[in-house]
Amino acid sequence: MQAEYMPSEEVTLHEVEDGVVQITMQDRASKNGFSPALMGGLLQAFKRIAANPAWRAVVLTGYDSYFASGGTQRVLMTLQEGTASFDSVNVYSLALDCEIPVISAMQGHGIGGGFVMGLYADFVLLSRESIYTANFMKYGFTPGMGATYILVQKLGVSLAHEMMLSAETYRGDALEKRGVPYAVLPRAQVLPRAIELARTVAAKPRKSLVALKNHLAAPLRQALPEIIRQEVAMHEATFRDADVRQRIETLFGQ
């Protein structure tokens, strides 16, 4: 199938095979950080998926050694300055809101909000070689994007709290040893396995897939707005601190 290029070249959309569509994030300039181009491309991609009743499963992946890197330095600075809020453009829960099942083929690094975004999918595949981190507190501000809820739901209380409070990085093979409930594979096997899973899902009737996903996703969808409200309130209390600005300026990318 030919790739259907989005208005943003940083995000492409193409039908892999009957019923299976793949979104590829490839903003090399930002290492798949949440640049305007990447966010706009993701919003447009999921909008097109919603409009196509022939598709029954989605694979979301990145390029080379990057899945998604979360907020760019410029985005974090606008949040610190109070000129924007992470909930003003919702890309983080697109996989949760999608009617059909989504598989996060996290073949590369998942950093901060990028890692959180991947966890909203119905299936998650990790790479042994890649690093995954909820590193919000590295910069001195509290987690956003529903991280305080979705990490607990997907990883368990102990590991989720450790990741958020310590802001440490974890290789996929280390998370595998910690017992994460996801397949952790060599990087080269992540996308092929995701497509295999998508093929299995897409063999089912779309109407039934939508009904079951709506049922399974309902508790997360219902809880999320209040979690986001609480996280925004924490940001208002913590993000404006001068120490946070200094950390963003000096530690970003390290």
XYZ file of C-alpha atoms in Angstrom, residues 23 38 43 52 68-69 72 76 80 86 91 93 97 116 119 136 149 166 169 173 184 206 229 249:
24
model
C 1.134 5.788 12.088
C 4.348 16.265 15.299
C -4.195 14.852 15.456
C -12.294 5.361 7.640
C 8.522 9.743 21.344
C 10.421 12.264 23.470
C 10.400 19.974 23.495
C 8.323 23.222 28.405
C 6.780 27.363 32.698
C -0.478 20.690 28.494
C -2.276 14.374 21.848
C -4.725 10.206 24.972
C -9.905 7.937 22.506
C 3.018 8.303 28.810
C 0.894 3.708 27.566
C 9.004 15.189 34.724
C -3.057 7.847 36.790
C 12.917 9.381 41.072
C 15.635 6.162 33.237
C 15.420 -5.143 29.673
C 9.896 -6.623 25.794
C -15.141 -3.850 13.476
C -7.738 18.895 36.390
C 17.404 25.565 30.557
